[in-house]
Amino acid sequence: MPTAPRKKPGFETLAIHAGQEPEGLYGAVTVPIFQTSTYAQEAVGKHKGYDYARTGNPTRTALEICLAALEDGKWGLAFGSGMAATDAIAHTLSAGDHVVLSDDVYGGTYRLYKRMYEQLGVALTPVDMRRLDAVRRAMRNSTKVVWIESPSNPTMKVVDIAALSEIAHKGKALAVVDNTFASPYLQNPLAHGADLVLHSTTKYIGGHSDVVGGAIAGNDPALRERLAYLQNAAGGVPGPLDAWLVLRGAKTLAVRMERHSANGQAVAEWLAEHPKVTRVNYPGLTSHPQHALARKQMRLFGGMLSFEVRGGEVAAKRLSGRTKIFALAESLGGVESLIEVPLAMTHGSVKGTKLAPPAGLVRLSVGIETVSDLIADLAQAIG
Ligand SMILES: *Cc1c(COP(=O)(O)O)cnc(C)c1O
């Protein structure tokens, strides 16, 4: 028996249709790439909503509507990179403000706050956000942002977004969640109480390792106004082709995440049984310390994991150079599998600090290839 139509369309329907009605001129079912920097006006100030392409572009608008829908937010804003989106939020701060951030936050985020904003008078406190009392203790009257990442990169810590958002709100700070690792298909931080959700769309949303982009979504119209102002004033916007590539990627996000998660689980379980592997960090393993929280907060567990082998750094570097399907590369979230050694690659900027991951940690972005091929590749590389 057919089921009654639901009021709100499902995730997959929104991914393919939100902001993407057939175009008005010729009925193209795909949003056109409006490759233009400016728009002709009928009379001074009389135009169809667009005057200059830093301020707005219809391809970008379609992407922003779609991203908002996927995060179940009221609005979305697209940026030229995840860091441009991060910087827009950081730009809302002034000298004397304080930020509490997760102690294994994305390396580029830490670098931005540490090297650029600390100099301008913004104070930082990195904390292990698994310990809610430590976060409570870190809060000051001047705390404006609590910066959350879950699962974290590269150690795959899972933190309680709802509880952390509550702590942020008690202190009158914004709860911001970098949701890049989970993607909106696996986790919607706004539904757990976060004020802003941020993505590097370069990763799972774009999904094909062919574009760099970023996004922010939220519900509060005042925050939208502030961030849209900064998006235009500082100008970290995506070009029309890049916006289109991210939008095309988003259409298949749900099916890709299902396969990334199935492959991630299978690879994690295989690694966990391997005699040379001493540790596997994957939220889908029952041995993960926050597995129960991950089950509650996430729909599935994704394609990111990290592990350590006997022999430490030397063994980690050796095996990372020996895989044939897993490409040795930075970045993550594409259809193809990638392998890297975080401390020597993505996390070089935290080397020598207490934020540094173990030197022998290997990170995998498990792609959507045939999973038996991926496991065979790791088997020959680990030896
Ligand atoms: C890649 C990444 C970023 C930065 O995004 P770019 O698109 O590279 O600027 C931020 N946060 C996380 C978790 C990331 O993986």
mmCIF file of N, CA and C in Angstrom, residues 207-264:
data_model
loop_
_atom_site.group_PDB
_atom_site.id
_atom_site.type_symbol
_atom_site.label_atom_id
_atom_site.label_comp_id
_atom_site.label_asym_id
_atom_site.label_seq_id
_atom_site.Cartn_x
_atom_site.Cartn_y
_atom_site.Cartn_z
ATOM 1 N N GLY A 207 32.514 15.717 -2.667
ATOM 2 C CA GLY A 207 32.568 14.260 -2.762
ATOM 3 C C GLY A 207 33.409 13.643 -3.868
ATOM 4 N N HIS A 208 33.959 14.429 -4.759
ATOM 5 C CA HIS A 208 34.692 13.851 -5.890
ATOM 6 C C HIS A 208 36.104 14.401 -6.033
ATOM 7 N N SER A 209 36.615 15.048 -4.988
ATOM 8 C CA SER A 209 37.983 15.579 -4.991
ATOM 9 C C SER A 209 38.268 16.461 -6.203
ATOM 10 N N ASP A 210 37.264 17.248 -6.604
ATOM 11 C CA ASP A 210 37.479 18.109 -7.767
ATOM 12 C C ASP A 210 37.142 19.576 -7.501
ATOM 13 N N VAL A 211 36.892 19.925 -6.232
ATOM 14 C CA VAL A 211 36.519 21.319 -5.951
ATOM 15 C C VAL A 211 36.830 21.648 -4.490
ATOM 16 N N VAL A 212 37.171 22.897 -4.245
ATOM 17 C CA VAL A 212 37.383 23.398 -2.882
ATOM 18 C C VAL A 212 36.227 24.345 -2.554
ATOM 19 N N GLY A 213 35.616 24.162 -1.394
ATOM 20 C CA GLY A 213 34.493 25.032 -1.015
ATOM 21 C C GLY A 213 34.189 24.930 0.458
ATOM 22 N N GLY A 214 33.362 25.860 0.925
ATOM 23 C CA GLY A 214 32.955 25.857 2.330
ATOM 24 C C GLY A 214 31.539 26.355 2.468
ATOM 25 N N ALA A 215 30.952 26.132 3.642
ATOM 26 C CA ALA A 215 29.581 26.573 3.860
ATOM 27 C C ALA A 215 29.291 26.737 5.337
ATOM 28 N N ILE A 216 28.302 27.579 5.624
ATOM 29 C CA ILE A 216 27.775 27.731 6.981
ATOM 30 C C ILE A 216 26.259 27.660 6.865
ATOM 31 N N ALA A 217 25.617 26.990 7.824
ATOM 32 C CA ALA A 217 24.153 27.001 7.881
ATOM 33 C C ALA A 217 23.719 27.299 9.304
ATOM 34 N N GLY A 218 22.522 27.869 9.437
ATOM 35 C CA GLY A 218 22.002 28.205 10.757
ATOM 36 C C GLY A 218 20.526 28.524 10.688
ATOM 37 N N ASN A 219 19.978 28.966 11.814
ATOM 38 C CA ASN A 219 18.553 29.326 11.879
ATOM 39 C C ASN A 219 18.319 30.799 12.184
ATOM 40 N N ASP A 220 19.207 31.415 12.968
ATOM 41 C CA ASP A 220 18.999 32.784 13.442
ATOM 42 C C ASP A 220 19.214 33.794 12.310
ATOM 43 N N PRO A 221 18.162 34.580 11.977
ATOM 44 C CA PRO A 221 18.310 35.530 10.876
ATOM 45 C C PRO A 221 19.353 36.619 11.139
ATOM 46 N N ALA A 222 19.554 36.986 12.409
ATOM 47 C CA ALA A 222 20.555 38.027 12.726
ATOM 48 C C ALA A 222 21.969 37.507 12.442
ATOM 49 N N LEU A 223 22.186 36.237 12.743
ATOM 50 C CA LEU A 223 23.494 35.648 12.433
ATOM 51 C C LEU A 223 23.700 35.558 10.926
ATOM 52 N N ARG A 224 22.612 35.241 10.214
ATOM 53 C CA ARG A 224 22.730 35.186 8.755
ATOM 54 C C ARG A 224 23.137 36.544 8.199
ATOM 55 N N GLU A 225 22.488 37.565 8.734
ATOM 56 C CA GLU A 225 22.754 38.911 8.235
ATOM 57 C C GLU A 225 24.217 39.302 8.463
ATOM 58 N N ARG A 226 24.707 38.987 9.660
ATOM 59 C CA ARG A 226 26.094 39.301 10.025
ATOM 60 C C ARG A 226 27.085 38.568 9.112
ATOM 61 N N LEU A 227 26.830 37.286 8.921
ATOM 62 C CA LEU A 227 27.762 36.459 8.142
ATOM 63 C C LEU A 227 27.651 36.735 6.646
ATOM 64 N N ALA A 228 26.449 37.045 6.170
ATOM 65 C CA ALA A 228 26.288 37.389 4.747
ATOM 66 C C ALA A 228 27.001 38.711 4.467
ATOM 67 N N TYR A 229 26.943 39.611 5.451
ATOM 68 C CA TYR A 229 27.667 40.881 5.316
ATOM 69 C C TYR A 229 29.167 40.617 5.186
ATOM 70 N N LEU A 230 29.689 39.740 6.053
ATOM 71 C CA LEU A 230 31.120 39.408 6.005
ATOM 72 C C LEU A 230 31.482 38.651 4.732
ATOM 73 N N GLN A 231 30.579 37.790 4.280
ATOM 74 C CA GLN A 231 30.816 37.032 3.046
ATOM 75 C C GLN A 231 31.027 38.011 1.883
ATOM 76 N N ASN A 232 30.199 39.038 1.837
ATOM 77 C CA ASN A 232 30.306 40.030 0.764
ATOM 78 C C ASN A 232 31.450 41.019 1.006
ATOM 79 N N ALA A 233 31.597 41.446 2.268
ATOM 80 C CA ALA A 233 32.606 42.466 2.569
ATOM 81 C C ALA A 233 34.024 41.922 2.412
ATOM 82 N N ALA A 234 34.266 40.690 2.911
ATOM 83 C CA ALA A 234 35.601 40.109 2.795
ATOM 84 C C ALA A 234 35.757 39.365 1.474
ATOM 85 N N GLY A 235 34.665 38.875 0.920
ATOM 86 C CA GLY A 235 34.671 38.361 -0.449
ATOM 87 C C GLY A 235 35.150 36.941 -0.653
ATOM 88 N N GLY A 236 35.124 36.132 0.389
ATOM 89 C CA GLY A 236 35.592 34.741 0.232
ATOM 90 C C GLY A 236 34.548 33.831 -0.386
ATOM 91 N N VAL A 237 34.051 34.210 -1.556
ATOM 92 C CA VAL A 237 32.924 33.491 -2.170
ATOM 93 C C VAL A 237 33.413 32.437 -3.179
ATOM 94 N N PRO A 238 32.579 31.408 -3.427
ATOM 95 C CA PRO A 238 32.949 30.438 -4.463
ATOM 96 C C PRO A 238 32.584 30.986 -5.836
ATOM 97 N N GLY A 239 33.336 30.635 -6.858
ATOM 98 C CA GLY A 239 32.962 30.970 -8.220
ATOM 99 C C GLY A 239 31.772 30.124 -8.641
ATOM 100 N N PRO A 240 31.088 30.546 -9.721
ATOM 101 C CA PRO A 240 29.884 29.820 -10.154
ATOM 102 C C PRO A 240 30.159 28.352 -10.504
ATOM 103 N N LEU A 241 31.261 28.051 -11.151
ATOM 104 C CA LEU A 241 31.546 26.659 -11.504
ATOM 105 C C LEU A 241 31.777 25.821 -10.244
ATOM 106 N N ASP A 242 32.497 26.397 -9.290
ATOM 107 C CA ASP A 242 32.742 25.663 -8.043
ATOM 108 C C ASP A 242 31.438 25.435 -7.274
ATOM 109 N N ALA A 243 30.572 26.454 -7.243
ATOM 110 C CA ALA A 243 29.274 26.294 -6.571
ATOM 111 C C ALA A 243 28.493 25.168 -7.250
ATOM 112 N N TRP A 244 28.550 25.121 -8.563
ATOM 113 C CA TRP A 244 27.832 24.098 -9.330
ATOM 114 C C TRP A 244 28.393 22.698 -9.044
ATOM 115 N N LEU A 245 29.698 22.578 -8.955
ATOM 116 C CA LEU A 245 30.305 21.269 -8.670
ATOM 117 C C LEU A 245 29.900 20.759 -7.282
ATOM 118 N N VAL A 246 29.853 21.671 -6.315
ATOM 119 C CA VAL A 246 29.449 21.270 -4.967
ATOM 120 C C VAL A 246 27.980 20.839 -4.988
ATOM 121 N N LEU A 247 27.153 21.605 -5.705
ATOM 122 C CA LEU A 247 25.724 21.290 -5.805
ATOM 123 C C LEU A 247 25.520 19.931 -6.473
ATOM 124 N N ARG A 248 26.284 19.646 -7.502
ATOM 125 C CA ARG A 248 26.169 18.350 -8.166
ATOM 126 C C ARG A 248 26.586 17.220 -7.221
ATOM 127 N N GLY A 249 27.661 17.468 -6.464
ATOM 128 C CA GLY A 249 28.085 16.460 -5.490
ATOM 129 C C GLY A 249 27.001 16.185 -4.460
ATOM 130 N N ALA A 250 26.373 17.260 -3.983
ATOM 131 C CA ALA A 250 25.373 17.119 -2.913
ATOM 132 C C ALA A 250 24.228 16.186 -3.315
ATOM 133 N N LYS A 251 23.907 16.145 -4.606
ATOM 134 C CA LYS A 251 22.776 15.314 -5.062
ATOM 135 C C LYS A 251 22.939 13.847 -4.672
ATOM 136 N N THR A 252 24.176 13.344 -4.670
ATOM 137 C CA THR A 252 24.398 11.918 -4.393
ATOM 138 C C THR A 252 24.970 11.682 -2.989
ATOM 139 N N LEU A 253 24.919 12.699 -2.141
ATOM 140 C CA LEU A 253 25.550 12.575 -0.818
ATOM 141 C C LEU A 253 25.003 11.369 -0.036
ATOM 142 N N ALA A 254 23.690 11.199 -0.058
ATOM 143 C CA ALA A 254 23.086 10.134 0.760
ATOM 144 C C ALA A 254 23.594 8.759 0.332
ATOM 145 N N VAL A 255 23.564 8.475 -0.961
ATOM 146 C CA VAL A 255 23.994 7.126 -1.395
ATOM 147 C C VAL A 255 25.486 6.945 -1.183
ATOM 148 N N ARG A 256 26.264 7.994 -1.373
ATOM 149 C CA ARG A 256 27.701 7.863 -1.126
ATOM 150 C C ARG A 256 27.979 7.597 0.348
ATOM 151 N N MET A 257 27.297 8.333 1.233
ATOM 152 C CA MET A 257 27.567 8.162 2.672
ATOM 153 C C MET A 257 27.183 6.769 3.156
ATOM 154 N N GLU A 258 26.133 6.194 2.560
ATOM 155 C CA GLU A 258 25.765 4.819 2.929
ATOM 156 C C GLU A 258 26.939 3.887 2.618
ATOM 157 N N ARG A 259 27.527 4.036 1.427
ATOM 158 C CA ARG A 259 28.604 3.138 1.026
ATOM 159 C C ARG A 259 29.910 3.454 1.769
ATOM 160 N N HIS A 260 30.200 4.771 1.946
ATOM 161 C CA HIS A 260 31.386 5.136 2.744
ATOM 162 C C HIS A 260 31.295 4.483 4.126
ATOM 163 N N SER A 261 30.102 4.526 4.710
ATOM 164 C CA SER A 261 29.924 4.004 6.072
ATOM 165 C C SER A 261 30.058 2.485 6.097
ATOM 166 N N ALA A 262 29.467 1.810 5.107
ATOM 167 C CA ALA A 262 29.569 0.340 5.058
ATOM 168 C C ALA A 262 31.030 -0.066 4.866
ATOM 169 N N ASN A 263 31.718 0.603 3.945
ATOM 170 C CA ASN A 263 33.132 0.279 3.704
ATOM 171 C C ASN A 263 33.996 0.632 4.916
ATOM 172 N N GLY A 264 33.718 1.783 5.530
ATOM 173 C CA GLY A 264 34.475 2.213 6.713
ATOM 174 C C GLY A 264 34.350 1.194 7.833
#
